[in-house]
PDB file of C-alpha atoms in Angstrom:
ATOM      1  CA  MET I 142      36.497  33.906  -2.187  1.00 42.00           C
ATOM      2  CA  ILE I 143      33.394  33.933  -3.313  1.00 44.00           C
ATOM      3  CA  SER I 144      30.891  36.596  -1.830  1.00 45.00           C
ATOM      4  CA  THR I 145      27.793  35.600  -0.883  1.00 49.00           C
ATOM      5  CA  ASP I 146      26.140  38.997   0.088  1.00 49.00           C
ATOM      6  CA  LYS I 147      23.110  40.347  -1.777  1.00 53.00           C
ATOM      7  CA  PRO I 148      23.844  44.079  -3.630  1.00 52.00           C
ATOM      8  CA  ALA I 149      23.129  47.100  -0.908  1.00 57.00           C
ATOM      9  CA  PRO I 150      19.911  47.968  -2.562  1.00 60.00           C
ATOM     10  CA  MET I 151      19.625  51.608  -4.521  1.00 66.00           C
ATOM     11  CA  ASP I 152      18.457  54.500  -2.911  1.00 74.00           C
ATOM     12  CA  PRO I 153      15.735  56.234  -4.402  1.00 77.00           C
ATOM     13  CA  SER I 154      17.574  59.438  -4.757  1.00 77.00           C
ATOM     14  CA  GLU I 155      20.207  57.574  -6.778  1.00 78.00           C
ATOM     15  CA  ARG I 156      18.601  55.855  -8.856  1.00 80.00           C
ATOM     16  CA  ILE I 157      16.422  58.649  -9.788  1.00 81.00           C
ATOM     17  CA  ALA I 158      19.814  60.700 -10.302  1.00 81.00           C
ATOM     18  CA  SER I 159      21.312  57.223 -12.231  1.00 80.00           C
ATOM     19  CA  GLU I 160      18.582  57.310 -14.709  1.00 80.00           C
ATOM     20  CA  ALA I 161      18.813  61.220 -15.056  1.00 81.00           C
ATOM     21  CA  MET I 162      22.171  60.771 -15.764  1.00 82.00           C
ATOM     22  CA  ALA I 163      21.571  58.251 -18.415  1.00 80.00           C
ATOM     23  CA  HIS I 164      18.809  60.582 -20.164  1.00 78.00           C
ATOM     24  CA  LEU I 165      21.220  63.504 -20.322  1.00 80.00           C
ATOM     25  CA  PRO I 166      21.251  64.059 -24.220  1.00 77.00           C
ATOM     26  CA  PRO I 167      25.030  64.093 -25.697  1.00 78.00           C
ATOM     27  CA  ALA I 168      26.214  67.083 -25.825  1.00 81.00           C
ATOM     28  CA  ALA I 169      26.515  69.401 -29.293  1.00 85.00           C
ATOM     29  CA  PRO I 170      29.547  68.471 -31.344  1.00 88.00           C
ATOM     30  CA  ILE I 171      32.425  70.644 -31.087  1.00 90.00           C
ATOM     31  CA  ASP I 172      32.921  73.278 -34.583  1.00 91.00           C
ATOM     32  CA  PRO I 173      35.287  71.518 -36.233  1.00 93.00           C
ATOM     33  CA  ALA I 174      36.492  74.977 -38.224  1.00 94.00           C
ATOM     34  CA  PHE I 175      36.594  76.785 -34.615  1.00 94.00           C
ATOM     35  CA  SER I 176      38.349  72.906 -33.471  1.00 93.00           C
ATOM     36  CA  ARG I 177      41.198  73.396 -36.059  1.00 94.00           C
ATOM     37  CA  ARG I 178      42.049  76.997 -35.471  1.00 94.00           C
ATOM     38  CA  VAL I 179      41.908  75.225 -31.628  1.00 94.00           C
ATOM     39  CA  LEU I 180      44.879  72.828 -32.680  1.00 94.00           C
ATOM     40  CA  ARG I 181      46.883  75.149 -34.705  1.00 94.00           C
ATOM     41  CA  SER I 182      46.842  77.537 -31.634  1.00 93.00           C
ATOM     42  CA  ALA I 183      47.666  74.858 -29.278  1.00 92.00           C
ATOM     43  CA  ARG I 184      50.746  73.577 -32.073  1.00 92.00           C
ATOM     44  CA  ALA I 185      52.254  77.292 -32.088  1.00 90.00           C
ATOM     45  CA  GLU I 186      51.974  77.454 -28.403  1.00 88.00           C
ATOM     46  CA  ILE I 187      54.070  73.899 -28.118  1.00 88.00           C
ATOM     47  CA  GLU I 188      57.021  74.771 -30.473  1.00 85.00           C
ATOM     48  CA  GLY I 189      56.968  78.630 -29.513  1.00 81.00           C
ATOM     49  CA  SER I 190      57.591  76.852 -25.463  1.00 76.00           C
ATOM     50  CA  ASN I 191      60.902  75.754 -27.277  1.00 73.00           C
ATOM     51  CA  THR I 192      62.423  77.885 -27.906  1.00 78.00           C
ATOM     52  CA  ARG I 193      65.854  79.921 -26.177  1.00 82.00           C
ATOM     53  CA  VAL I 194      64.136  82.584 -25.525  1.00 83.00           C
ATOM     54  CA  ARG I 195      61.036  80.771 -23.419  1.00 79.00           C
ATOM     55  CA  ARG I 196      63.500  78.316 -21.910  1.00 80.00           C
ATOM     56  CA  THR I 197      65.528  81.172 -20.631  1.00 87.00           C
ATOM     57  CA  GLU I 198      62.319  82.374 -19.269  1.00 85.00           C
ATOM     58  CA  ARG I 199      60.476  79.486 -17.891  1.00 81.00           C
ATOM     59  CA  PHE I 200      64.555  78.971 -16.096  1.00 87.00           C
ATOM     60  CA  PHE I 201      64.144  82.620 -14.563  1.00 91.00           C
ATOM     61  CA  THR I 202      60.689  82.346 -13.673  1.00 90.00           C
ATOM     62  CA  ARG I 203      61.158  78.336 -12.177  1.00 88.00           C
ATOM     63  CA  VAL I 204      64.497  78.822 -10.600  1.00 93.00           C
ATOM     64  CA  LEU I 205      65.822  82.430  -9.961  1.00 95.00           C
ATOM     65  CA  VAL I 206      63.234  84.047  -8.826  1.00 96.00           C
ATOM     66  CA  PRO I 207      62.313  81.183  -6.075  1.00 96.00           C
ATOM     67  CA  LEU I 208      65.708  80.389  -5.566  1.00 96.00           C
ATOM     68  CA  SER I 209      66.820  84.065  -4.926  1.00 97.00           C
ATOM     69  CA  LEU I 210      63.038  84.820  -2.605  1.00 97.00           C
ATOM     70  CA  ILE I 211      64.479  81.241  -0.547  1.00 97.00           C
ATOM     71  CA  VAL I 212      68.205  83.288  -0.387  1.00 97.00           C
ATOM     72  CA  CYS I 213      66.739  86.484   0.732  1.00 97.00           C
ATOM     73  CA  ALA I 214      64.086  85.105   3.522  1.00 97.00           C
ATOM     74  CA  ALA I 215      67.053  83.110   4.493  1.00 97.00           C
ATOM     75  CA  GLY I 216      69.416  86.499   4.566  1.00 97.00           C
ATOM     76  CA  TRP I 217      66.664  87.973   6.382  1.00 97.00           C
ATOM     77  CA  SER I 218      66.124  85.650   9.145  1.00 97.00           C
ATOM     78  CA  TYR I 219      69.645  85.906  10.115  1.00 97.00           C
ATOM     79  CA  HIS I 220      70.162  89.261   9.539  1.00 97.00           C
ATOM     80  CA  VAL I 221      66.802  89.621  12.783  1.00 97.00           C
ATOM     81  CA  ALA I 222      68.128  86.812  14.527  1.00 96.00           C
ATOM     82  CA  HIS I 223      71.974  87.772  15.088  1.00 95.00           C
ATOM     83  CA  VAL I 224      69.832  91.698  16.172  1.00 95.00           C
ATOM     84  CA  ALA I 225      67.300  89.857  18.217  1.00 94.00           C
ATOM     85  CA  GLU I 226      71.085  88.355  20.354  1.00 93.00           C
ATOM     86  CA  HIS I 227      72.588  91.457  20.247  1.00 92.00           C
ATOM     87  CA  VAL I 228      69.605  92.851  21.946  1.00 92.00           C
ATOM     88  CA  TYR I 229      69.730  90.029  24.463  1.00 91.00           C
ATOM     89  CA  LEU I 230      72.840  89.661  25.255  1.00 89.00           C
ATOM     90  CA  SER I 231      72.896  93.593  25.850  1.00 89.00           C
ATOM     91  CA  HIS I 232      70.312  93.391  28.141  1.00 86.00           C
ATOM     92  CA  ALA I 233      71.678  90.586  30.184  1.00 77.00           C
ATOM     93  CA  ARG I 234      74.595  92.407  30.201  1.00 66.00           C
TER      94      ARG I 234
ATOM     95  CA  MET B  44      50.091  52.457 -20.962  1.00 63.00           C
ATOM     96  CA  GLU B  45      53.395  52.449 -22.389  1.00 69.00           C
ATOM     97  CA  GLY B  46      51.975  54.133 -25.522  1.00 78.00           C
ATOM     98  CA  GLU B  47      51.445  56.921 -22.690  1.00 83.00           C
ATOM     99  CA  ARG B  48      54.384  57.290 -21.802  1.00 86.00           C
ATOM    100  CA  HIS B  49      56.206  57.856 -24.823  1.00 88.00           C
ATOM    101  CA  LEU B  50      53.626  60.619 -25.386  1.00 88.00           C
ATOM    102  CA  ILE B  51      54.262  62.031 -22.691  1.00 91.00           C
ATOM    103  CA  GLU B  52      58.347  62.062 -23.407  1.00 90.00           C
ATOM    104  CA  ARG B  53      57.355  63.418 -26.981  1.00 90.00           C
ATOM    105  CA  LEU B  54      55.065  66.177 -25.488  1.00 88.00           C
ATOM    106  CA  ARG B  55      57.575  67.367 -23.148  1.00 87.00           C
ATOM    107  CA  ALA B  56      60.383  67.262 -25.721  1.00 86.00           C
ATOM    108  CA  GLY B  57      57.230  69.634 -26.934  1.00 85.00           C
ATOM    109  CA  ASP B  58      56.953  67.738 -29.801  1.00 88.00           C
ATOM    110  CA  PRO B  59      53.954  69.628 -32.245  1.00 90.00           C
ATOM    111  CA  ARG B  60      52.572  66.123 -33.513  1.00 92.00           C
ATOM    112  CA  ALA B  61      52.782  64.677 -30.028  1.00 92.00           C
ATOM    113  CA  LEU B  62      50.322  67.397 -28.754  1.00 92.00           C
ATOM    114  CA  ALA B  63      48.125  66.535 -31.374  1.00 94.00           C
ATOM    115  CA  GLU B  64      48.045  62.943 -31.088  1.00 93.00           C
ATOM    116  CA  VAL B  65      46.801  64.041 -27.421  1.00 93.00           C
ATOM    117  CA  TYR B  66      44.276  66.313 -28.980  1.00 95.00           C
ATOM    118  CA  ASP B  67      42.535  63.967 -31.652  1.00 93.00           C
ATOM    119  CA  LEU B  68      42.585  61.902 -28.722  1.00 92.00           C
ATOM    120  CA  HIS B  69      41.095  63.781 -26.003  1.00 93.00           C
ATOM    121  CA  GLN B  70      39.328  66.823 -27.391  1.00 93.00           C
ATOM    122  CA  ALA B  71      35.693  65.194 -26.881  1.00 93.00           C
ATOM    123  CA  ARG B  72      34.891  63.957 -24.015  1.00 92.00           C
ATOM    124  CA  ILE B  73      36.958  67.663 -22.815  1.00 94.00           C
ATOM    125  CA  TRP B  74      34.681  69.345 -24.875  1.00 94.00           C
ATOM    126  CA  ALA B  75      31.815  67.561 -23.618  1.00 92.00           C
ATOM    127  CA  PHE B  76      33.147  68.824 -20.444  1.00 92.00           C
ATOM    128  CA  LEU B  77      33.376  71.814 -20.360  1.00 93.00           C
ATOM    129  CA  LEU B  78      30.209  72.347 -22.204  1.00 92.00           C
ATOM    130  CA  ARG B  79      27.786  70.423 -19.741  1.00 89.00           C
ATOM    131  CA  LEU B  80      29.901  72.325 -16.852  1.00 89.00           C
ATOM    132  CA  SER B  81      29.803  75.733 -18.373  1.00 88.00           C
ATOM    133  CA  GLY B  82      26.299  74.867 -19.536  1.00 85.00           C
ATOM    134  CA  ARG B  83      26.809  77.478 -22.235  1.00 86.00           C
ATOM    135  CA  ARG B  84      29.016  77.399 -25.553  1.00 89.00           C
ATOM    136  CA  HIS B  85      30.322  80.482 -26.469  1.00 89.00           C
ATOM    137  CA  LEU B  86      31.802  79.934 -22.987  1.00 91.00           C
ATOM    138  CA  ALA B  87      32.540  76.886 -23.369  1.00 92.00           C
ATOM    139  CA  GLU B  88      34.720  77.195 -26.079  1.00 94.00           C
ATOM    140  CA  ASP B  89      36.773  79.968 -24.317  1.00 93.00           C
ATOM    141  CA  LEU B  90      37.130  77.709 -21.571  1.00 94.00           C
ATOM    142  CA  PHE B  91      38.430  75.042 -24.549  1.00 95.00           C
ATOM    143  CA  GLN B  92      40.781  76.896 -26.200  1.00 95.00           C
ATOM    144  CA  GLU B  93      42.770  77.884 -22.898  1.00 94.00           C
ATOM    145  CA  THR B  94      42.436  74.534 -22.038  1.00 95.00           C
ATOM    146  CA  TRP B  95      44.522  73.034 -25.089  1.00 95.00           C
ATOM    147  CA  LEU B  96      46.464  76.856 -25.183  1.00 94.00           C
ATOM    148  CA  ALA B  97      47.358  75.695 -21.276  1.00 93.00           C
ATOM    149  CA  VAL B  98      48.503  72.064 -21.742  1.00 93.00           C
ATOM    150  CA  ALA B  99      50.954  73.235 -24.951  1.00 91.00           C
ATOM    151  CA  ARG B 100      52.768  75.862 -21.993  1.00 88.00           C
ATOM    152  CA  ASP B 101      52.763  73.795 -19.648  1.00 88.00           C
ATOM    153  CA  ALA B 102      53.661  69.661 -21.610  1.00 88.00           C
ATOM    154  CA  SER B 103      57.271  70.596 -20.545  1.00 83.00           C
ATOM    155  CA  GLY B 104      57.124  70.661 -17.210  1.00 83.00           C
ATOM    156  CA  LEU B 105      54.718  66.737 -17.191  1.00 87.00           C
ATOM    157  CA  ARG B 106      56.333  63.936 -14.844  1.00 88.00           C
ATOM    158  CA  GLU B 107      56.851  60.807 -16.362  1.00 85.00           C
ATOM    159  CA  ASP B 108      53.828  58.640 -14.791  1.00 86.00           C
ATOM    160  CA  THR B 109      51.907  61.810 -15.292  1.00 87.00           C
ATOM    161  CA  ASP B 110      47.963  60.099 -15.829  1.00 89.00           C
ATOM    162  CA  LEU B 111      47.152  62.074 -19.137  1.00 90.00           C
ATOM    163  CA  ARG B 112      43.296  61.689 -18.868  1.00 91.00           C
ATOM    164  CA  ALA B 113      43.025  63.099 -15.537  1.00 92.00           C
ATOM    165  CA  TRP B 114      45.712  66.063 -16.289  1.00 93.00           C
ATOM    166  CA  LEU B 115      43.504  66.798 -19.022  1.00 94.00           C
ATOM    167  CA  PHE B 116      40.083  67.268 -17.008  1.00 94.00           C
ATOM    168  CA  THR B 117      42.240  68.974 -13.948  1.00 94.00           C
ATOM    169  CA  VAL B 118      43.535  71.328 -16.654  1.00 94.00           C
ATOM    170  CA  ALA B 119      40.084  71.820 -17.949  1.00 94.00           C
ATOM    171  CA  ARG B 120      37.956  72.059 -14.490  1.00 93.00           C
ATOM    172  CA  ASN B 121      40.922  74.608 -13.331  1.00 93.00           C
ATOM    173  CA  ARG B 122      40.139  76.772 -16.498  1.00 93.00           C
ATOM    174  CA  HIS B 123      36.506  76.847 -15.709  1.00 92.00           C
ATOM    175  CA  ARG B 124      37.098  77.244 -11.610  1.00 90.00           C
ATOM    176  CA  THR B 125      39.271  80.232 -12.926  1.00 90.00           C
ATOM    177  CA  HIS B 126      36.563  82.102 -14.609  1.00 89.00           C
ATOM    178  CA  ARG B 127      33.921  81.806 -12.017  1.00 84.00           C
ATOM    179  CA  ARG B 128      35.684  83.371  -9.172  1.00 83.00           C
ATOM    180  CA  TRP B 129      36.587  86.601 -12.257  1.00 81.00           C
ATOM    181  CA  ALA B 130      32.643  86.062 -12.783  1.00 76.00           C
ATOM    182  CA  LEU B 131      32.049  87.476  -9.185  1.00 72.00           C
ATOM    183  CA  LEU B 132      34.332  90.467  -9.891  1.00 71.00           C
ATOM    184  CA  ASP B 133      33.585  91.096 -13.345  1.00 64.00           C
ATOM    185  CA  PHE B 134      29.302  92.663 -13.462  1.00 60.00           C
ATOM    186  CA  THR B 135      29.086  91.179 -17.123  1.00 59.00           C
ATOM    187  CA  ARG B 136      30.266  88.563 -16.450  1.00 54.00           C
ATOM    188  CA  LEU B 137      28.186  88.048 -14.287  1.00 54.00           C
ATOM    189  CA  LEU B 138      24.716  88.603 -15.557  1.00 58.00           C
ATOM    190  CA  GLU B 139      25.778  86.103 -17.726  1.00 57.00           C
ATOM    191  CA  PHE B 140      25.923  83.627 -14.873  1.00 55.00           C
ATOM    192  CA  GLY B 141      22.659  84.781 -13.831  1.00 54.00           C
ATOM    193  CA  ARG B 142      20.761  83.670 -17.329  1.00 56.00           C
ATOM    194  CA  ALA B 143      19.459  80.500 -17.278  1.00 53.00           C
ATOM    195  CA  PRO B 144      21.541  77.971 -19.594  1.00 54.00           C
ATOM    196  CA  GLU B 145      20.843  77.038 -23.085  1.00 53.00           C
ATOM    197  CA  ALA B 146      18.205  75.035 -24.046  1.00 50.00           C
ATOM    198  CA  HIS B 147      19.549  72.446 -26.305  1.00 51.00           C
ATOM    199  CA  ALA B 148      15.936  70.741 -27.185  1.00 49.00           C
ATOM    200  CA  PRO B 149      13.696  71.828 -29.114  1.00 50.00           C
ATOM    201  CA  PRO B 150       9.959  73.330 -27.911  1.00 51.00           C
ATOM    202  CA  PRO B 151       8.318  70.559 -26.180  1.00 50.00           C
ATOM    203  CA  ASP B 152       5.592  70.225 -28.544  1.00 57.00           C
ATOM    204  CA  GLN B 153       7.213  68.131 -31.106  1.00 53.00           C
ATOM    205  CA  GLU B 154       9.183  66.662 -29.541  1.00 52.00           C
ATOM    206  CA  ALA B 155       8.526  62.891 -27.868  1.00 64.00           C
ATOM    207  CA  GLU B 156       8.205  61.492 -24.803  1.00 69.00           C
ATOM    208  CA  ALA B 157      12.724  60.613 -24.589  1.00 69.00           C
ATOM    209  CA  ARG B 158      13.646  63.968 -26.219  1.00 74.00           C
ATOM    210  CA  TRP B 159      11.681  65.393 -23.102  1.00 74.00           C
ATOM    211  CA  GLU B 160      12.893  62.817 -20.435  1.00 75.00           C
ATOM    212  CA  ALA B 161      16.448  64.201 -22.453  1.00 78.00           C
ATOM    213  CA  ALA B 162      15.288  68.275 -21.789  1.00 78.00           C
ATOM    214  CA  ARG B 163      14.241  67.519 -18.480  1.00 78.00           C
ATOM    215  CA  ALA B 164      17.743  65.774 -17.134  1.00 81.00           C
ATOM    216  CA  GLU B 165      19.355  68.206 -19.314  1.00 82.00           C
ATOM    217  CA  ALA B 166      17.583  71.469 -17.456  1.00 82.00           C
ATOM    218  CA  ALA B 167      17.880  69.283 -14.385  1.00 84.00           C
ATOM    219  CA  PHE B 168      21.809  69.031 -13.848  1.00 85.00           C
ATOM    220  CA  GLN B 169      21.871  72.735 -15.173  1.00 85.00           C
ATOM    221  CA  ALA B 170      20.167  73.574 -11.865  1.00 85.00           C
ATOM    222  CA  LEU B 171      23.076  71.956 -10.080  1.00 87.00           C
ATOM    223  CA  SER B 172      25.830  73.646  -8.930  1.00 88.00           C
ATOM    224  CA  PRO B 173      29.049  73.256 -10.331  1.00 88.00           C
ATOM    225  CA  ALA B 174      31.245  71.405  -7.635  1.00 90.00           C
ATOM    226  CA  HIS B 175      28.000  68.407  -8.221  1.00 90.00           C
ATOM    227  CA  LYS B 176      28.526  68.408 -11.595  1.00 90.00           C
ATOM    228  CA  GLU B 177      31.605  68.849 -12.335  1.00 89.00           C
ATOM    229  CA  VAL B 178      31.629  64.770  -9.697  1.00 89.00           C
ATOM    230  CA  LEU B 179      29.081  64.094 -11.677  1.00 88.00           C
ATOM    231  CA  LEU B 180      30.851  64.257 -15.014  1.00 88.00           C
ATOM    232  CA  LEU B 181      33.766  62.803 -13.529  1.00 90.00           C
ATOM    233  CA  VAL B 182      32.356  59.552 -11.609  1.00 88.00           C
ATOM    234  CA  THR B 183      29.055  58.835 -13.831  1.00 83.00           C
ATOM    235  CA  GLY B 184      29.895  60.445 -17.280  1.00 82.00           C
ATOM    236  CA  GLU B 185      33.522  59.229 -17.115  1.00 85.00           C
ATOM    237  CA  GLY B 186      33.596  56.379 -15.494  1.00 84.00           C
ATOM    238  CA  LEU B 187      35.940  57.209 -13.121  1.00 87.00           C
ATOM    239  CA  ASP B 188      37.165  55.796 -10.339  1.00 88.00           C
ATOM    240  CA  ALA B 189      36.665  57.958  -6.453  1.00 89.00           C
ATOM    241  CA  ALA B 190      40.602  58.121  -6.440  1.00 89.00           C
ATOM    242  CA  ARG B 191      41.139  59.205  -9.710  1.00 88.00           C
ATOM    243  CA  ALA B 192      38.830  61.602  -9.608  1.00 90.00           C
ATOM    244  CA  GLY B 193      39.670  63.094  -5.899  1.00 91.00           C
ATOM    245  CA  GLU B 194      43.049  63.722  -7.831  1.00 88.00           C
ATOM    246  CA  ILE B 195      41.322  66.362 -10.899  1.00 90.00           C
ATOM    247  CA  LEU B 196      38.988  68.002  -7.516  1.00 90.00           C
ATOM    248  CA  GLY B 197      41.713  67.191  -4.820  1.00 90.00           C
ATOM    249  CA  LEU B 198      39.056  65.461  -2.497  1.00 90.00           C
ATOM    250  CA  THR B 199      39.894  62.224  -0.600  1.00 91.00           C
ATOM    251  CA  PRO B 200      38.434  59.591  -2.330  1.00 91.00           C
ATOM    252  CA  GLU B 201      36.007  60.043   0.863  1.00 92.00           C
ATOM    253  CA  ALA B 202      35.496  62.878   0.596  1.00 92.00           C
ATOM    254  CA  VAL B 203      34.268  63.120  -3.729  1.00 91.00           C
ATOM    255  CA  ARG B 204      32.032  60.183  -2.150  1.00 91.00           C
ATOM    256  CA  GLN B 205      29.853  62.100  -0.325  1.00 91.00           C
ATOM    257  CA  ARG B 206      30.125  64.643  -3.001  1.00 92.00           C
ATOM    258  CA  LEU B 207      28.506  62.615  -5.574  1.00 90.00           C
ATOM    259  CA  ARG B 208      25.963  61.154  -2.986  1.00 90.00           C
ATOM    260  CA  ARG B 209      25.252  64.960  -2.100  1.00 91.00           C
ATOM    261  CA  ALA B 210      24.553  65.756  -6.011  1.00 89.00           C
ATOM    262  CA  ARG B 211      22.830  62.710  -6.739  1.00 89.00           C
ATOM    263  CA  VAL B 212      20.555  64.270  -3.684  1.00 88.00           C
ATOM    264  CA  GLU B 213      20.538  67.326  -5.700  1.00 88.00           C
ATOM    265  CA  LEU B 214      19.825  66.423  -9.240  1.00 87.00           C
ATOM    266  CA  ALA B 215      16.741  63.319  -7.947  1.00 86.00           C
ATOM    267  CA  GLU B 216      15.838  66.793  -6.436  1.00 86.00           C
ATOM    268  CA  ALA B 217      15.646  68.901  -9.614  1.00 84.00           C
ATOM    269  CA  VAL B 218      14.254  66.032 -11.307  1.00 82.00           C
ATOM    270  CA  GLU B 219      11.159  65.928  -9.561  1.00 82.00           C
ATOM    271  CA  LYS B 220      10.970  69.884  -9.487  1.00 80.00           C
ATOM    272  CA  ALA B 221      11.016  68.986 -13.096  1.00 74.00           C
ATOM    273  CA  GLU B 222       8.154  66.610 -13.406  1.00 72.00           C
ATOM    274  CA  ALA B 223       5.900  68.343 -10.732  1.00 72.00           C
ATOM    275  CA  ARG B 224       5.960  71.730 -13.327  1.00 68.00           C
ATOM    276  CA  ALA B 225       5.894  69.027 -16.242  1.00 62.00           C
ATOM    277  CA  PRO B 226       1.664  68.964 -15.876  1.00 57.00           C
ATOM    278  CA  ALA B 227       1.276  72.588 -14.779  1.00 53.00           C
ATOM    279  CA  ARG B 228       3.095  73.887 -18.142  1.00 51.00           C
ATOM    280  CA  ALA B 229       0.604  70.995 -20.056  1.00 47.00           C
ATOM    281  CA  ALA B 230      -2.381  72.136 -18.764  1.00 52.00           C
ATOM    282  CA  ALA B 231      -1.265  75.537 -19.407  1.00 50.00           C
ATOM    283  CA  ARG B 232      -0.479  74.249 -23.129  1.00 44.00           C
ATOM    284  CA  GLU B 233      -3.898  72.532 -23.617  1.00 48.00           C
ATOM    285  CA  LYS B 234      -6.077  75.895 -21.887  1.00 51.00           C
ATOM    286  CA  GLY B 235      -3.635  77.428 -24.821  1.00 47.00           C
ATOM    287  CA  ASP B 236      -4.837  75.351 -27.771  1.00 45.00           C
ATOM    288  CA  ALA B 237      -8.185  74.989 -26.314  1.00 45.00           C
ATOM    289  CA  ARG B 238      -8.835  79.538 -27.208  1.00 43.00           C
TER     290      ARG B 238
END
């Protein structure tokens, strides 16, 4: 279906802002030597991220540490619930 | 799209050549984004380097359906946000932020009308708050839709549209302020020439 609605008139601030954005000069180009240096260090980083030590480190920080925190929290919750139950029952007697 | 999937697979596998391809494809946009956002070349360089190191570090955790461009902008934006947070704690960086942004344009008496327009637009843009700069760069500059920009900014599409409206109003006000200052500056210049 073809819409016969006229496009909404542009708000004055929207028009001024659009013109300002259109007038923005292109951003200054990156220094090619700096750009090459960044790429080199990023490549070194990704190559380093695939070593066994880094994989172990990732496994430790992303799996083992969160898992142990969850286990600890669950253990403490169980313990507190157990103590609360004990106190409640001893008062009930 | 299929090419991007393949690129992501290689990135996840830690292929340095895939990273170089992504770098070649997107580095200019990320650089322009950070330079406009920070308004300073040396700060933009720091953030740019941090962004690509973070990309290399986190590439293995990418999801298969990741939109690479949006992800790169998210990483870059997060670096800038982190820097701003630290700047609040670091007094020297605070001073750095307090300074006026670098002028990219030549002095007014050497430039034609078009260059003056560009300088005025740049000054008005740099006067905006970072949140408004971000949304204008992503939606108006990069042509992203509200949903995609929302993913990067952590907002709903409606919130992006509202922020964009406010950003446009702020930019229009900044432009009008610059225009109001311009005749006074020209008169002062003429007075200086007459002496």
